[in-house]
XYZ file of C-alpha atoms in Angstrom:
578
model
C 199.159 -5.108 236.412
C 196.687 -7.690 235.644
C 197.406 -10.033 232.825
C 195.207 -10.452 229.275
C 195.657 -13.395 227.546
C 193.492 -14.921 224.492
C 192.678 -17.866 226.539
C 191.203 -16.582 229.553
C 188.402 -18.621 231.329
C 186.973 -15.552 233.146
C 186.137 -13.947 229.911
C 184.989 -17.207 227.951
C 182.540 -17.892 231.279
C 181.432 -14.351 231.242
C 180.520 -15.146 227.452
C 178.810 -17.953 227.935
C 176.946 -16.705 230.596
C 176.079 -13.087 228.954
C 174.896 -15.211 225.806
C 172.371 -17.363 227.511
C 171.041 -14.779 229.174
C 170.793 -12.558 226.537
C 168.995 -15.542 224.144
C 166.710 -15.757 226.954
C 165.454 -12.558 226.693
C 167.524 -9.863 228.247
C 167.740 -6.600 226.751
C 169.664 -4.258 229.129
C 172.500 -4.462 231.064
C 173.527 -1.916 233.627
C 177.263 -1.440 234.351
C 179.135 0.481 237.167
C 183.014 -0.089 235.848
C 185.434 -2.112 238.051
C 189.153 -4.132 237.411
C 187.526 -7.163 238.929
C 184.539 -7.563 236.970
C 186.045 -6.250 233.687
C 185.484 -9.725 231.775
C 181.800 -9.187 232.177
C 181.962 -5.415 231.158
C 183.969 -6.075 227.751
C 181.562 -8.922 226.875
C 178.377 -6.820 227.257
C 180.180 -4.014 225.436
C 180.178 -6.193 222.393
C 177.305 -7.461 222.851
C 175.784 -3.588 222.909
C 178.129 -3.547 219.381
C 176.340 -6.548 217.927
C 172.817 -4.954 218.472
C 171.791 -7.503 220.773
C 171.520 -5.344 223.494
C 171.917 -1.863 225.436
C 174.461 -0.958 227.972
C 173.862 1.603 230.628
C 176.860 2.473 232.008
C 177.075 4.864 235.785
C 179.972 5.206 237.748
C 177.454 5.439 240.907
C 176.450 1.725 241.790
C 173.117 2.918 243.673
C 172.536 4.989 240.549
C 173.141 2.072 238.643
C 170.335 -0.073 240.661
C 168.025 1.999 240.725
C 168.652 2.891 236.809
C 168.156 -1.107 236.053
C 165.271 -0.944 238.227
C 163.313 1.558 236.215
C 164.651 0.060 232.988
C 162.697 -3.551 234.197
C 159.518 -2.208 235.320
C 158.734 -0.410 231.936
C 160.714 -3.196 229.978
C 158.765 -5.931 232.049
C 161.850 -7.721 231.832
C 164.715 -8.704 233.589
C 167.638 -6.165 233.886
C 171.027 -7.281 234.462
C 173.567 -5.255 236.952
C 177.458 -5.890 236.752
C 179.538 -4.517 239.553
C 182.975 -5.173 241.120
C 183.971 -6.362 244.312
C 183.672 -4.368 247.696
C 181.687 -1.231 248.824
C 180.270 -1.088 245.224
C 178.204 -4.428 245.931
C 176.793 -2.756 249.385
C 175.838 0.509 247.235
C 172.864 -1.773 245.333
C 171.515 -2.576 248.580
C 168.361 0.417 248.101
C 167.596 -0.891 244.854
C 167.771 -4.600 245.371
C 165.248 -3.698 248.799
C 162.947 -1.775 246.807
C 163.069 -4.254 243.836
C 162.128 -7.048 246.402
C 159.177 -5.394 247.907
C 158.171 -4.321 244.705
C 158.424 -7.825 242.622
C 161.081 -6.291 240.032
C 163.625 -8.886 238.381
C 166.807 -7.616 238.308
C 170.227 -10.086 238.368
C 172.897 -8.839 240.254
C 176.012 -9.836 238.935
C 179.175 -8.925 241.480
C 182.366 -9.655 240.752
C 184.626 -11.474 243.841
C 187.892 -12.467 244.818
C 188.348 -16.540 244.083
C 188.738 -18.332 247.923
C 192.323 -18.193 248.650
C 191.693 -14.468 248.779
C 189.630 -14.309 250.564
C 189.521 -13.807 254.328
C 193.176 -12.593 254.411
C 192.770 -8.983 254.622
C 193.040 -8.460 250.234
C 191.995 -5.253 248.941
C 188.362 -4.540 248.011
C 187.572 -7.517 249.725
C 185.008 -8.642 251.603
C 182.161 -10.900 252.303
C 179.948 -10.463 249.058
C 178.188 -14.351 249.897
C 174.416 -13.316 250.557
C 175.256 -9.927 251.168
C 172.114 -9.077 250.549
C 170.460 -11.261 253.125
C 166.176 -11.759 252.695
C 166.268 -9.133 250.195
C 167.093 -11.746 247.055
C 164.760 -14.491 245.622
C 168.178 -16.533 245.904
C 171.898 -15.998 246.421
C 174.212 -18.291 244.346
C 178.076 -18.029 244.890
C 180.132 -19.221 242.190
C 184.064 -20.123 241.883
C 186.370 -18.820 239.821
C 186.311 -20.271 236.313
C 189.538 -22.362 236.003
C 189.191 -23.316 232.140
C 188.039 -26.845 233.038
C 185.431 -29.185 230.723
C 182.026 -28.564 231.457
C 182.221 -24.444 232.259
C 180.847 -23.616 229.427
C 177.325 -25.903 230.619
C 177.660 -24.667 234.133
C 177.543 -21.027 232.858
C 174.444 -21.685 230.853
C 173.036 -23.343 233.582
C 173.320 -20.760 235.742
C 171.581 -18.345 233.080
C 168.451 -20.472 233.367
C 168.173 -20.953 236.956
C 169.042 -17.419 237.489
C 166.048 -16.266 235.519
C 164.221 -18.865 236.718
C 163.870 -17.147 239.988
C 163.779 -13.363 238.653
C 160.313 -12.711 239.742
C 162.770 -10.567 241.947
C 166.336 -9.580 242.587
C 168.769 -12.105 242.192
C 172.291 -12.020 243.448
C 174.887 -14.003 241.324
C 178.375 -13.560 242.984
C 180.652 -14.725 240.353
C 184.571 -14.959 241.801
C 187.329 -14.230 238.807
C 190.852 -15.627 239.121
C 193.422 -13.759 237.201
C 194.113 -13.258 234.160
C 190.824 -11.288 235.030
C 189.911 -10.822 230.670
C 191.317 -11.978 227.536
C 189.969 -12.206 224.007
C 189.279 -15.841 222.082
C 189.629 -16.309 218.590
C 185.599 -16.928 218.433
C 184.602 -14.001 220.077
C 183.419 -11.689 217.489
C 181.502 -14.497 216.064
C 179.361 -15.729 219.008
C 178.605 -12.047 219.968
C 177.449 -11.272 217.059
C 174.448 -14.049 215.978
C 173.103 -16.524 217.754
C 174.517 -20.034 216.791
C 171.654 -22.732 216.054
C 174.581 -25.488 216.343
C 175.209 -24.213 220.070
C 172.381 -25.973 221.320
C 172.816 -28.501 223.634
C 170.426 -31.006 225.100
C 170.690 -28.628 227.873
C 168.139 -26.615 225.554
C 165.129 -25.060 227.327
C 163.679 -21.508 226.548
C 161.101 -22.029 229.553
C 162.465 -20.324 232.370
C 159.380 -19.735 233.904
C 159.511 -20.516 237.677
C 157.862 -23.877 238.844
C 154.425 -23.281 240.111
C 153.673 -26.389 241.980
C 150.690 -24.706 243.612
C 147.299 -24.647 242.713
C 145.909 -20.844 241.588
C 143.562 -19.366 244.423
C 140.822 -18.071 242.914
C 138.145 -15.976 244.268
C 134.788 -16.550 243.135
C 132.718 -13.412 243.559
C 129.258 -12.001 243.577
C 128.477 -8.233 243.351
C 126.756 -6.708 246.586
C 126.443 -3.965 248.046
C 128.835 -2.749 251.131
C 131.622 -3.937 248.515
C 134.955 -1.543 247.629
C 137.857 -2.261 245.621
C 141.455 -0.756 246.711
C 143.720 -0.761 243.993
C 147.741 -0.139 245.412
C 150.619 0.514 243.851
C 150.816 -1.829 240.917
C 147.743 -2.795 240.968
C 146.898 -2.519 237.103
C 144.215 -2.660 235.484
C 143.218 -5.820 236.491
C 141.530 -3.564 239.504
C 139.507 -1.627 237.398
C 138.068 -5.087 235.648
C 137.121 -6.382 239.270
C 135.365 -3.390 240.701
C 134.083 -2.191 236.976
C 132.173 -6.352 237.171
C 130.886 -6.160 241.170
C 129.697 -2.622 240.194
C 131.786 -1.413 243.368
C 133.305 1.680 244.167
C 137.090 1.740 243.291
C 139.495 3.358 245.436
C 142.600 3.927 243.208
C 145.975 5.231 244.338
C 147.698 7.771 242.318
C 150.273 4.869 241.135
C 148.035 1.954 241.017
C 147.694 1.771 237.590
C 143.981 1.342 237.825
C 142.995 5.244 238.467
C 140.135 5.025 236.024
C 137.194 4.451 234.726
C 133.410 5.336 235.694
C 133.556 3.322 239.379
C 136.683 5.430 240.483
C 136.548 7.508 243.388
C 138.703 9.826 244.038
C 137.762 11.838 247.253
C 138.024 8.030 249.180
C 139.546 9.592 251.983
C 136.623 12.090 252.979
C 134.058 9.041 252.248
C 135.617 6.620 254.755
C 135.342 8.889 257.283
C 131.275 9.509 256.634
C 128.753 7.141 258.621
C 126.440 7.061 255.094
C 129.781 5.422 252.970
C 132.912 4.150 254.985
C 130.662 3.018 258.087
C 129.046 1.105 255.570
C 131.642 -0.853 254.328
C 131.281 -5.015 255.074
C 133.487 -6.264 251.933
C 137.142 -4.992 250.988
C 139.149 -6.784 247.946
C 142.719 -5.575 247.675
C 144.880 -5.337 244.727
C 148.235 -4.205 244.510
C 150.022 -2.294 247.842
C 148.182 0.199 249.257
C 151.112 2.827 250.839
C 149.444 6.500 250.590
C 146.784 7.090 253.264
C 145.476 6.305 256.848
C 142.534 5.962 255.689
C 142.816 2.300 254.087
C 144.476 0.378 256.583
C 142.266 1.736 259.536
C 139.724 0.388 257.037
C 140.599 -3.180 256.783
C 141.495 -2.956 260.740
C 138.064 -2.880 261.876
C 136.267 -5.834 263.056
C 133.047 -5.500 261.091
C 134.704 -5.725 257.855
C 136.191 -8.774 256.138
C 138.995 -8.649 253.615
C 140.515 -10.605 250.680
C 143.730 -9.461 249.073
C 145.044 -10.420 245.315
C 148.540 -11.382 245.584
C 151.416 -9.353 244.078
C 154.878 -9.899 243.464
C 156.139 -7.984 246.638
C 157.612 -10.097 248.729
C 155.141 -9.624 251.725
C 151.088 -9.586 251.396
C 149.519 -6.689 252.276
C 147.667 -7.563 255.869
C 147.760 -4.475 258.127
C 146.600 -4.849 261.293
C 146.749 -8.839 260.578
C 143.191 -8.814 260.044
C 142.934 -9.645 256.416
C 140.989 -12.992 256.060
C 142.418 -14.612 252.659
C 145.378 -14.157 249.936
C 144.492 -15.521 246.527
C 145.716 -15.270 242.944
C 142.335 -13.394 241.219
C 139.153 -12.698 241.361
C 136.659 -14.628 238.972
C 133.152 -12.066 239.226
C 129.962 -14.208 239.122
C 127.505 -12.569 236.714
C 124.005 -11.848 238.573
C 122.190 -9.122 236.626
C 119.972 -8.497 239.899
C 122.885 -8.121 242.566
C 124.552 -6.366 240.315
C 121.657 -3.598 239.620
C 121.313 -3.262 243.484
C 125.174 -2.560 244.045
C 125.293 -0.221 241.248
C 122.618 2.103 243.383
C 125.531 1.544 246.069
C 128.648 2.717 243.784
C 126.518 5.437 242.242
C 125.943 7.225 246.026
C 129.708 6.537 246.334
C 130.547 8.394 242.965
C 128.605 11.458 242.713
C 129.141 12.388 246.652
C 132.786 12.224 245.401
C 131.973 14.397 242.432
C 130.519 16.974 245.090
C 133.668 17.702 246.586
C 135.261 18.011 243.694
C 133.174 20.398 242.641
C 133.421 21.852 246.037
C 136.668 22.722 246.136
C 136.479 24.169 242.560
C 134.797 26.526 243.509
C 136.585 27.545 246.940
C 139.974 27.209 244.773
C 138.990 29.071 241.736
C 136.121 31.416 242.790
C 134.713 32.778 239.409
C 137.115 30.797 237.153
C 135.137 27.715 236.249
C 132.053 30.170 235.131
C 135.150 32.136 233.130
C 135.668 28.602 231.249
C 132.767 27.792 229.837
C 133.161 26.550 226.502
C 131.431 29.592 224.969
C 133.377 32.707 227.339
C 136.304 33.158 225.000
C 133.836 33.570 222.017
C 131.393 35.820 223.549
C 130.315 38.730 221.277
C 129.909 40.900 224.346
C 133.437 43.035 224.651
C 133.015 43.585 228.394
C 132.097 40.222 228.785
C 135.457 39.200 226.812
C 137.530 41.313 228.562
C 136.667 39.975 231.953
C 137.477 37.023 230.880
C 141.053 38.533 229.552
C 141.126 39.596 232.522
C 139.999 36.411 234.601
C 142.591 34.148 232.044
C 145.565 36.639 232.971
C 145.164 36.631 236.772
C 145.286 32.866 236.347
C 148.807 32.713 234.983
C 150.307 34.893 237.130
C 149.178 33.124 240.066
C 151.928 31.142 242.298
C 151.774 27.684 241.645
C 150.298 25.663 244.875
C 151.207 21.761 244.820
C 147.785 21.378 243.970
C 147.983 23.416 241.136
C 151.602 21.697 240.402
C 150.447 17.976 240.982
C 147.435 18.720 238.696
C 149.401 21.012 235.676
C 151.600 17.729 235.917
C 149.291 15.134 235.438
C 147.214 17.247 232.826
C 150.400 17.217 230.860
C 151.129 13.512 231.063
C 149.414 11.649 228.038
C 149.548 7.573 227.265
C 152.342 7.936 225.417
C 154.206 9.713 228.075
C 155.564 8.120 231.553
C 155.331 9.981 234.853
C 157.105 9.244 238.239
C 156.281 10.011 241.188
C 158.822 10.417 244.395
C 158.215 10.011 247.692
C 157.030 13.403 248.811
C 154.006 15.625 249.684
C 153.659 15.914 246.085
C 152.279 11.782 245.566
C 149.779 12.444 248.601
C 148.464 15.383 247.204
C 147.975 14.056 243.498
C 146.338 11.045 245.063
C 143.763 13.340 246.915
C 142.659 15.456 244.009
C 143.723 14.194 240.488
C 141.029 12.732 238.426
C 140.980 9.576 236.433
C 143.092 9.004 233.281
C 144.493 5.484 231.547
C 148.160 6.781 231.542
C 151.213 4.745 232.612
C 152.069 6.235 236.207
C 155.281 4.613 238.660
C 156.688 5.448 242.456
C 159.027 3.162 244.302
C 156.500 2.063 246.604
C 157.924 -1.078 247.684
C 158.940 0.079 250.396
C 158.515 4.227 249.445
C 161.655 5.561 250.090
C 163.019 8.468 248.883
C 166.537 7.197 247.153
C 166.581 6.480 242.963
C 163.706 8.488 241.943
C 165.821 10.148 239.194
C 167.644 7.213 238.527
C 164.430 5.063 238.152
C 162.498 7.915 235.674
C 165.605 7.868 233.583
C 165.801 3.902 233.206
C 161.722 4.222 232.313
C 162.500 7.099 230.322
C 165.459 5.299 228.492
C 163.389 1.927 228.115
C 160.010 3.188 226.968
C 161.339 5.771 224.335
C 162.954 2.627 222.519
C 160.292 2.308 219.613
C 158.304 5.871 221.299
C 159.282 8.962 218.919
C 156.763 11.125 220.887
C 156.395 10.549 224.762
C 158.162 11.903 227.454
C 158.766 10.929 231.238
C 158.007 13.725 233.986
C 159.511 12.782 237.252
C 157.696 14.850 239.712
C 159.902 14.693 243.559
C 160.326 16.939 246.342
C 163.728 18.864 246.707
C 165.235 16.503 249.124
C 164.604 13.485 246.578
C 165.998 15.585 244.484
C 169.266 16.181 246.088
C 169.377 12.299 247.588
C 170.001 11.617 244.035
C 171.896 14.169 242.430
C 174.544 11.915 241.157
C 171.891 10.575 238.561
C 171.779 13.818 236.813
C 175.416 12.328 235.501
C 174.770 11.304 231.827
C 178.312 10.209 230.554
C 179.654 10.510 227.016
C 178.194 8.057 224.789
C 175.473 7.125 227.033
C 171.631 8.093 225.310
C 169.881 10.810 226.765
C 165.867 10.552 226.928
C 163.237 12.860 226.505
C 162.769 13.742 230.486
C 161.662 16.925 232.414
C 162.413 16.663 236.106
C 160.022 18.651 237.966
C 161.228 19.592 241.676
C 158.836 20.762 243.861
C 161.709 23.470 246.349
C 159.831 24.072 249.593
C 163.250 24.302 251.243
C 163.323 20.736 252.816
C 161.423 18.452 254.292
C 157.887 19.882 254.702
C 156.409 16.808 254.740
C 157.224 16.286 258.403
C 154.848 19.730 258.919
C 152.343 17.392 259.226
C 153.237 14.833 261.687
C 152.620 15.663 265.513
C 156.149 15.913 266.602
C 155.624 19.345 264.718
C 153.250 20.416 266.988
C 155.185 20.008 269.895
C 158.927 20.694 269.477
C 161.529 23.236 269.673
C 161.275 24.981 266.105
C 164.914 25.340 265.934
C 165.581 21.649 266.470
C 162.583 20.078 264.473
C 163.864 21.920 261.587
C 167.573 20.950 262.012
C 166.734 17.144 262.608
C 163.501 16.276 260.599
C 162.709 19.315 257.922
C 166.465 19.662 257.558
C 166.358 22.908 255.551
C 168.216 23.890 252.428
C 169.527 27.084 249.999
C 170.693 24.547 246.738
C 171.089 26.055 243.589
C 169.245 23.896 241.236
C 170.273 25.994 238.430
C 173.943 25.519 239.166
C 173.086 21.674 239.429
C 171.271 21.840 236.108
C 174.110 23.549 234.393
C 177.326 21.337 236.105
C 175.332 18.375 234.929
C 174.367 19.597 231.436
C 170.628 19.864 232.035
C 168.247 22.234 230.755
C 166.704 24.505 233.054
C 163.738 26.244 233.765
C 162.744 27.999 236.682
C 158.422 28.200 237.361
C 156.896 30.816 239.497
C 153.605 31.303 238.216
C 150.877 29.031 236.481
C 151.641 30.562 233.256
C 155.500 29.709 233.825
C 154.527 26.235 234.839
C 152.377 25.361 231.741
C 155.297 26.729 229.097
C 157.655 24.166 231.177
C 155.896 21.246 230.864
C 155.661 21.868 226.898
C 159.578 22.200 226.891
C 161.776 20.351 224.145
C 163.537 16.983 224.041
C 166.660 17.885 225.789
C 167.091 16.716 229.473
C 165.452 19.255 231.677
C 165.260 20.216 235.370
C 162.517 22.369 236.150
C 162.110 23.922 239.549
C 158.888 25.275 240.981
C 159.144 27.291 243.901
C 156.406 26.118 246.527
C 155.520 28.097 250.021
C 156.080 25.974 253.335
């Protein structure tokens, strides 16, 4: 049985660690439970009781990563993640990837065995030292606190250099000797207030990381033959660029920059036409660019030169290798003349885009969009109104296409809310058709895999809703995202539960891989076992062992009453053809 004492170094260097941290800024700490790294767990529990912060706790560790990584992209902060020793470090592995490719700062704080444990066949033991490999911003391994003069320093010294280099993961494997907790007689009392007479010449709230490199800036002139592709996390610093060149913007779904009048949303059809993507001699990249073929075959060609804004992703985005410079920003010259001429540009760019639109209105919705005019509900003529009746109730009882999901979905989302997006058919086809909207929009594109989804809406959910009496997050996933993280659905007593609808898209597995040309060409029977892997879940039965809500959609009409549900947790589940 492990030993607790009221002089234990493990917990005084988890304190002092905790309380830099915490005075530099962090807000939420994510906790999977463990013996080893119970020090750390008890301190951010009172820390949580002080008010200082809020602890997440999940008993899954990939849960957990992915939770903390949601919590620091709407927090815009770093997260902190306590585990123990073992398999539980390998289970952050997802999250700490995606964080890295993404430019999320999360610290990863594992607890280890001290040395002489190491190597020697102990239980839950094994190598934890950069674990992680390329995936971390950097790796520090740290030795058992012993109690000796000076921890107390080291600890906050490791605070600041660990959040120094949070413009990513960073892994912090901290060994504890036992006793492995214990309680000092100042405890309560440094949890609960910061102490003004704690500071130390060590004092230095900057923990921004050294930029010994000059900005890059790109100076720029508007022209035409000029687009702007705004990736994933692109913001709206996109917008601002192509909205000054007078360029047509090309906007993914989660860019963040899927607005305003240069937008273009039918970018894929236009790319492929002589009169608009042939056209093309200028591309400036923001953000990561993940959902099409389109873009990429784009900057490939050999007429067309490329400059791409740096992100926070580890890599810069250079498909094909044929991108031509990386810099920092984009300054826009003004030139009132240039930038008449590429308006005339943009503008052929914009309304052939509105043309399809319109295009497929009408090949969608047949006599509908006459049925909506503004004055057909108030028309004095009683045949006239009941056509319309008529026209409204055909509507609703329509099954609900992804198109007609993706787009019910985003119609619902408002600034106040959040939506997420999982890696499915579902984010392709809302980048094809939705239009543009200023709302706050998230998918793990880093590197766009399927794992967390749930787990990352519910840390946005949880971390947005913290001064937000009104909005709620919408994941929107496919059923096999949905089932890759089940375990998420596993609020625990005590632990907060958000205002969150997740919407799961059942087509019975993996339809996605419908379109790829291994389809085409297989056995049925095996291409279904191996890539659409097929299933028969009950998502009500889910709902229900998990507490959820649930709702079940299978018409438009069903769909819309969902998406106004209450405030408790829901799962709704639309059933979608193959």
């Amino acid at each position: 049985m492990t030993r607790r004492t009221t002089d234990a170094p493990s917990t005084a260097f988890a304190l002092a660690l905790l309380e830099e941290l915490v005075r530099l800024g962090v807000r939420h700490v994510v906790l999977s439970p463990g013996s080893r790294s119970q020090a750390l767990a008890l301190v951010a529990a009172e820390f949580e009781r002080a008010g200082r912060i809020t602890l997440h706790v999940r008993i899954d560790e990939r849960v957990a990563g992915f939770l903390a990584l949601g919590l620091s992209v709407e927090s815009a902060t770093p997260v902190v993640i306590i585990t123990t020793s073992g398999t539980a470090v390998a289970n952050l592995h997802p999250a700490v990837l995606e964080a890295n490719h993404s430019g999320v700062p999360l610290v990863v704080i594992t607890a280890d065995r001290p040395d002489e444990l190491r190597g020697i066949g102990s239980n839950q033991t094994t190598d934890q030292v950069g674990i992680f490999g390329s995936a971390t911003r950097r790796s520090y391994d740290v030795g058992a606190p012993e109690g000796n003069v000076g921890e107390h320093e080291s600890a906050i010294l490791l605070a600041r250099a660990v959040l120094a280099d949070a413009v990513g993961p960073v892994h912090v494997n901290l060994a504890f000797s036992e006793p492995l907790s214990g309680a000092g007689p100042d405890f309560a009392a440094r949890v609960a207030a910061p102490d003004p007479s704690a500071q130390t010449e060590l004092e230095n709230p900057d923990v921004a990381v050294a930029d010994d490199q000059p900005r890059r800036i790109l100076i720029a002139s508007p022209a035409p033959g000029t687009v702007v592709i705004a990736g994933h996390g692109a913001g709206p610093n996109a917008e601002r660029i192509a909205h000054e060149l007078g360029a047509p913007l090309i906007a993914e779904v989660s860019s963040g920059a899927r607005f305003g009048r240069n937008l273009v949303v039918c970018y894929r059809e236009l790319l492929g036409e002589a009169e608009f993507g042939a056209q093309v001699q200028r591309v400036i990249v923001v953000g990561h660019p993940t959902l099409s073929r389109e873009v990429p075959a784009l900057i490939s060609r050999d007429d067309v030169s490329t400059v791409v804004v740096r992100g926070m992703g580890i890599d810069d985005y250079n498909p094909g290798h044929r991108v031509d410079d990386v810099v920092d920003d984009v300054i826009v010259e003004p030139d009132p003349a240039a930038f008449t001429i590429a308006q005339a540009w943009l503008a052929g760019w914009v309304s052939a885009s509105r043309a399809i639109v319109d295009a497929r209105a009408v090949a969608e919705g047949g006599t509908r969009q006459a049925a909506l005019e503004p004055t057909a509900s108030r028309l004095s003529d009683a045949t006239s109104r009941a056509a319309f009746t008529r026209s409204e109730l055909a509507r609703v009882r329509q099954a609900v296409t992804r198109r007609a999901l993706v787009n019910a979905v985003w119609g619902a989302t408002w600034p106040h809310d959040r939506l997420v997006l999982g890696a499915s058919r579902l984010i392709r086809e809302a980048d094809k058709v939705v239009p543009g909207k200023k709302i706050s929009v998230h998918a793990n594109r880093g590197l766009a895999g399927i794992d967390g989804t749930i787990a990352t809406g519910l840390g946005i959910a949880l971390a947005s809703q913290v001064h937000n009496d009104r909005g709620v997050t919408r994941v929107l996933l496919g059923d096999l995202a949905a089932l890759h993280d089940v375990g998420a659905l596993l609020l625990g007593d005590g632990e907060p539960r958000p205002r969150i609808q997740i919407i799961v898209g059942n087509d019975g597995g993996g339809t996605i891989f419908d379109g790829l040309e291994v389809a085409g060409d297989s056995d049925p029977q095996i291409f279904d076992r191996v890539l659409m892997t097929p299933q028969r879940v009950a998502f009500d039965a889910l709902a229900a062992a998990y507490g959820w809500e649930y709702l079940q959609v299978g018409n438009r009409g069903d769909l819309d009453q969902a998406l106004t549900s209450g405030d408790r947790p829901t799962l709704i589940e639309v059933t979608l053809p193959r």
